[in-house]
Amino acid sequence: MPITPATATHSPSNGTADAILLELVDENGVTIGTAEKLAAHQPPGQLHRAFSVFLFDEQGRLLLQQRAPGKYHSPGVWSNTCCGHPYPGEAPFAAAARRTYEELGVSPSLLAEAGTVRYNHPDPASGLVEQEYNHLFVGMVQSPPRPDPEEVGATAFVTPAELAERHAKDTFSSWFMTVLDASRPAVRELTGPSAGW
């Protein structure tokens, strides 16, 4: 893992896994405290800061990831390029770039803010709840993904039509359509009208 000021304070030095803390926020996205990751997702859920990344190739195709089957939350489902939670005090932009590299082995050649969205999505399979104030990012990727198998089960580049077909037959994360729809204006600006987003 690349060492940054945020990861340095959140990386165990003794080989044991420290509790992962999330930033709790109010309805305006102002930090009000922290909570342990799993506790923040227990029903009814605590509103916390998150991010979602949508990366596209030069043909305007969206990079999807299938979450690894061993993940405790939403295992095996398809979702956007990358999503996660900043460490307390870590900028969402920095967290988005960090996790994209950690999960997929790629650094975006372009990454831009695309607004925020607030949602409440229970996950029926796990019983966990996503109460998130989500920072959205869109960008470009120019190198092939090299996913970490503990994080990512598979990847696929899709056109809007291919996404519609896949969405009709495969299981997607409960938050996927919410974050995609909220990101669409920035996606269209990035990919242009011919890409069809």
CSV table of C-alpha atoms in Angstrom, one decimal, residues 25-189:
chain,number,residue,atom,x,y,z
A,25,VAL,CA,-21.1,13.5,8.9
A,26,ASP,CA,-24.3,15.5,9.2
A,27,GLU,CA,-26.8,16.0,6.4
A,28,ASN,CA,-24.5,18.8,5.0
A,29,GLY,CA,-21.5,16.6,4.9
A,30,VAL,CA,-19.8,18.3,7.9
A,31,THR,CA,-17.7,15.9,10.0
A,32,ILE,CA,-19.3,15.2,13.4
A,33,GLY,CA,-17.2,12.2,14.6
A,34,THR,CA,-16.0,8.7,13.8
A,35,ALA,CA,-17.3,5.2,14.0
A,36,GLU,CA,-15.9,1.7,13.4
A,37,LYS,CA,-16.6,0.6,9.9
A,38,LEU,CA,-18.9,-2.4,10.6
A,39,ALA,CA,-20.7,-0.5,13.4
A,40,ALA,CA,-21.5,2.3,11.0
A,41,HIS,CA,-23.2,-0.2,8.6
A,42,GLN,CA,-25.3,-1.9,11.3
A,43,PRO,CA,-29.0,-1.1,11.0
A,44,PRO,CA,-30.3,1.6,10.9
A,45,GLY,CA,-26.8,2.8,9.8
A,46,GLN,CA,-24.9,5.9,10.7
A,47,LEU,CA,-24.4,8.6,8.1
A,48,HIS,CA,-20.8,8.6,7.0
A,49,ARG,CA,-18.5,9.9,4.2
A,50,ALA,CA,-17.9,7.7,1.2
A,51,PHE,CA,-16.8,8.1,-2.4
A,52,SER,CA,-17.6,6.5,-5.8
A,53,VAL,CA,-15.4,6.5,-8.8
A,54,PHE,CA,-16.4,6.0,-12.5
A,55,LEU,CA,-13.5,5.5,-14.9
A,56,PHE,CA,-13.8,5.3,-18.7
A,57,ASP,CA,-11.5,4.2,-21.4
A,58,GLU,CA,-10.7,6.2,-24.6
A,59,GLN,CA,-13.7,4.7,-26.3
A,60,GLY,CA,-16.1,6.0,-23.6
A,61,ARG,CA,-16.7,2.6,-22.0
A,62,LEU,CA,-17.2,2.4,-18.2
A,63,LEU,CA,-14.9,0.2,-16.2
A,64,LEU,CA,-17.1,-2.0,-13.9
A,65,GLN,CA,-15.8,-4.2,-11.1
A,66,GLN,CA,-17.3,-7.3,-9.6
A,67,ARG,CA,-16.7,-7.3,-5.8
A,68,ALA,CA,-14.7,-10.2,-4.6
A,69,PRO,CA,-16.7,-13.1,-3.2
A,70,GLY,CA,-14.9,-12.9,0.2
A,71,LYS,CA,-16.0,-9.4,1.0
A,72,TYR,CA,-18.2,-9.1,4.1
A,73,HIS,CA,-20.5,-6.4,2.4
A,74,SER,CA,-22.1,-7.0,-1.0
A,75,PRO,CA,-19.8,-9.8,-2.1
A,76,GLY,CA,-19.9,-11.0,-5.7
A,77,VAL,CA,-22.1,-8.1,-7.0
A,78,TRP,CA,-21.1,-5.8,-9.9
A,79,SER,CA,-20.6,-2.1,-9.1
A,80,ASN,CA,-18.9,1.0,-10.3
A,81,THR,CA,-15.1,1.2,-10.9
A,82,CYS,CA,-14.3,1.8,-7.2
A,83,CYS,CA,-16.0,2.9,-4.1
A,84,GLY,CA,-15.0,3.1,-0.4
A,85,HIS,CA,-14.5,5.4,2.5
A,86,PRO,CA,-11.9,8.0,3.3
A,87,TYR,CA,-10.0,7.6,6.5
A,88,PRO,CA,-10.9,10.3,9.1
A,89,GLY,CA,-9.2,13.5,7.9
A,90,GLU,CA,-8.3,12.1,4.4
A,91,ALA,CA,-9.6,14.2,1.5
A,92,PRO,CA,-12.2,12.2,-0.6
A,93,PHE,CA,-10.2,12.9,-3.8
A,94,ALA,CA,-7.0,11.4,-2.2
A,95,ALA,CA,-9.0,8.4,-0.9
A,96,ALA,CA,-10.6,7.8,-4.3
A,97,ALA,CA,-7.2,7.8,-6.1
A,98,ARG,CA,-5.7,5.6,-3.4
A,99,ARG,CA,-8.4,3.0,-3.4
A,100,THR,CA,-8.5,2.8,-7.2
A,101,TYR,CA,-4.9,1.9,-7.2
A,102,GLU,CA,-5.2,-0.5,-4.2
A,103,GLU,CA,-8.2,-2.4,-5.7
A,104,LEU,CA,-7.5,-2.2,-9.4
A,105,GLY,CA,-3.7,-1.5,-9.8
A,106,VAL,CA,-4.3,1.5,-12.0
A,107,SER,CA,-4.0,5.2,-11.4
A,108,PRO,CA,-6.5,7.4,-13.3
A,109,SER,CA,-5.0,9.6,-16.0
A,110,LEU,CA,-7.7,12.1,-15.2
A,111,LEU,CA,-9.9,12.3,-12.1
A,112,ALA,CA,-12.4,15.1,-11.5
A,113,GLU,CA,-15.1,15.8,-8.9
A,114,ALA,CA,-18.7,15.1,-10.0
A,115,GLY,CA,-20.7,16.3,-7.0
A,116,THR,CA,-22.2,14.5,-4.0
A,117,VAL,CA,-25.2,12.3,-3.3
A,118,ARG,CA,-26.8,11.3,-0.1
A,119,TYR,CA,-28.6,7.9,0.2
A,120,ASN,CA,-29.9,5.2,2.4
A,121,HIS,CA,-29.7,1.7,0.9
A,122,PRO,CA,-30.2,-1.4,3.0
A,123,ASP,CA,-28.5,-4.5,1.6
A,124,PRO,CA,-31.0,-7.4,1.9
A,125,ALA,CA,-28.3,-10.1,1.6
A,126,SER,CA,-26.1,-9.0,4.4
A,127,GLY,CA,-28.6,-7.0,6.5
A,128,LEU,CA,-26.1,-4.0,6.5
A,129,VAL,CA,-27.2,-0.5,5.6
A,130,GLU,CA,-25.5,2.1,3.5
A,131,GLN,CA,-26.2,5.5,5.0
A,132,GLU,CA,-23.8,7.5,3.0
A,133,TYR,CA,-22.8,11.1,2.0
A,134,ASN,CA,-21.0,10.1,-1.2
A,135,HIS,CA,-18.4,12.1,-3.1
A,136,LEU,CA,-18.5,11.3,-6.8
A,137,PHE,CA,-15.6,11.3,-9.2
A,138,VAL,CA,-15.3,10.6,-12.9
A,139,GLY,CA,-12.1,10.1,-14.9
A,140,MET,CA,-10.1,8.2,-17.5
A,141,VAL,CA,-8.0,5.1,-17.3
A,142,GLN,CA,-5.4,4.3,-20.0
A,143,SER,CA,-3.8,1.1,-18.6
A,144,PRO,CA,-5.3,-2.3,-18.1
A,145,PRO,CA,-6.6,-3.1,-14.6
A,146,ARG,CA,-4.5,-5.4,-12.5
A,147,PRO,CA,-7.0,-6.2,-9.8
A,148,ASP,CA,-6.3,-7.4,-6.2
A,149,PRO,CA,-8.2,-10.7,-6.0
A,150,GLU,CA,-9.0,-10.1,-2.4
A,151,GLU,CA,-10.9,-6.9,-3.5
A,152,VAL,CA,-12.1,-7.6,-7.0
A,153,GLY,CA,-13.5,-10.7,-8.6
A,154,ALA,CA,-13.6,-9.5,-12.2
A,155,THR,CA,-13.6,-6.4,-14.3
A,156,ALA,CA,-15.4,-5.4,-17.5
A,157,PHE,CA,-15.5,-2.3,-19.8
A,158,VAL,CA,-19.0,-1.7,-21.0
A,159,THR,CA,-21.0,0.6,-23.3
A,160,PRO,CA,-24.3,2.0,-22.1
A,161,ALA,CA,-26.1,-0.7,-24.0
A,162,GLU,CA,-23.9,-3.5,-22.6
A,163,LEU,CA,-24.5,-2.1,-19.1
A,164,ALA,CA,-28.2,-2.2,-19.6
A,165,GLU,CA,-28.0,-5.9,-20.7
A,166,ARG,CA,-25.7,-6.8,-17.8
A,167,HIS,CA,-27.8,-4.9,-15.3
A,168,ALA,CA,-30.9,-6.8,-16.4
A,169,LYS,CA,-29.3,-10.2,-15.8
A,170,ASP,CA,-26.6,-9.8,-13.1
A,171,THR,CA,-26.8,-8.6,-9.5
A,172,PHE,CA,-25.5,-5.1,-8.9
A,173,SER,CA,-24.7,-3.2,-5.7
A,174,SER,CA,-27.7,-1.6,-4.0
A,175,TRP,CA,-26.1,1.9,-4.5
A,176,PHE,CA,-25.0,1.5,-8.1
A,177,MET,CA,-27.8,3.2,-10.0
A,178,THR,CA,-28.1,6.0,-7.4
A,179,VAL,CA,-24.4,6.9,-7.8
A,180,LEU,CA,-24.4,6.5,-11.6
A,181,ASP,CA,-27.5,8.6,-12.1
A,182,ALA,CA,-26.0,11.4,-9.8
A,183,SER,CA,-22.8,11.2,-11.8
A,184,ARG,CA,-24.4,11.3,-15.3
A,185,PRO,CA,-23.9,15.1,-16.0
A,186,ALA,CA,-20.2,14.8,-15.3
A,187,VAL,CA,-20.0,11.5,-17.2
A,188,ARG,CA,-21.6,13.1,-20.3
A,189,GLU,CA,-19.3,16.1,-20.1
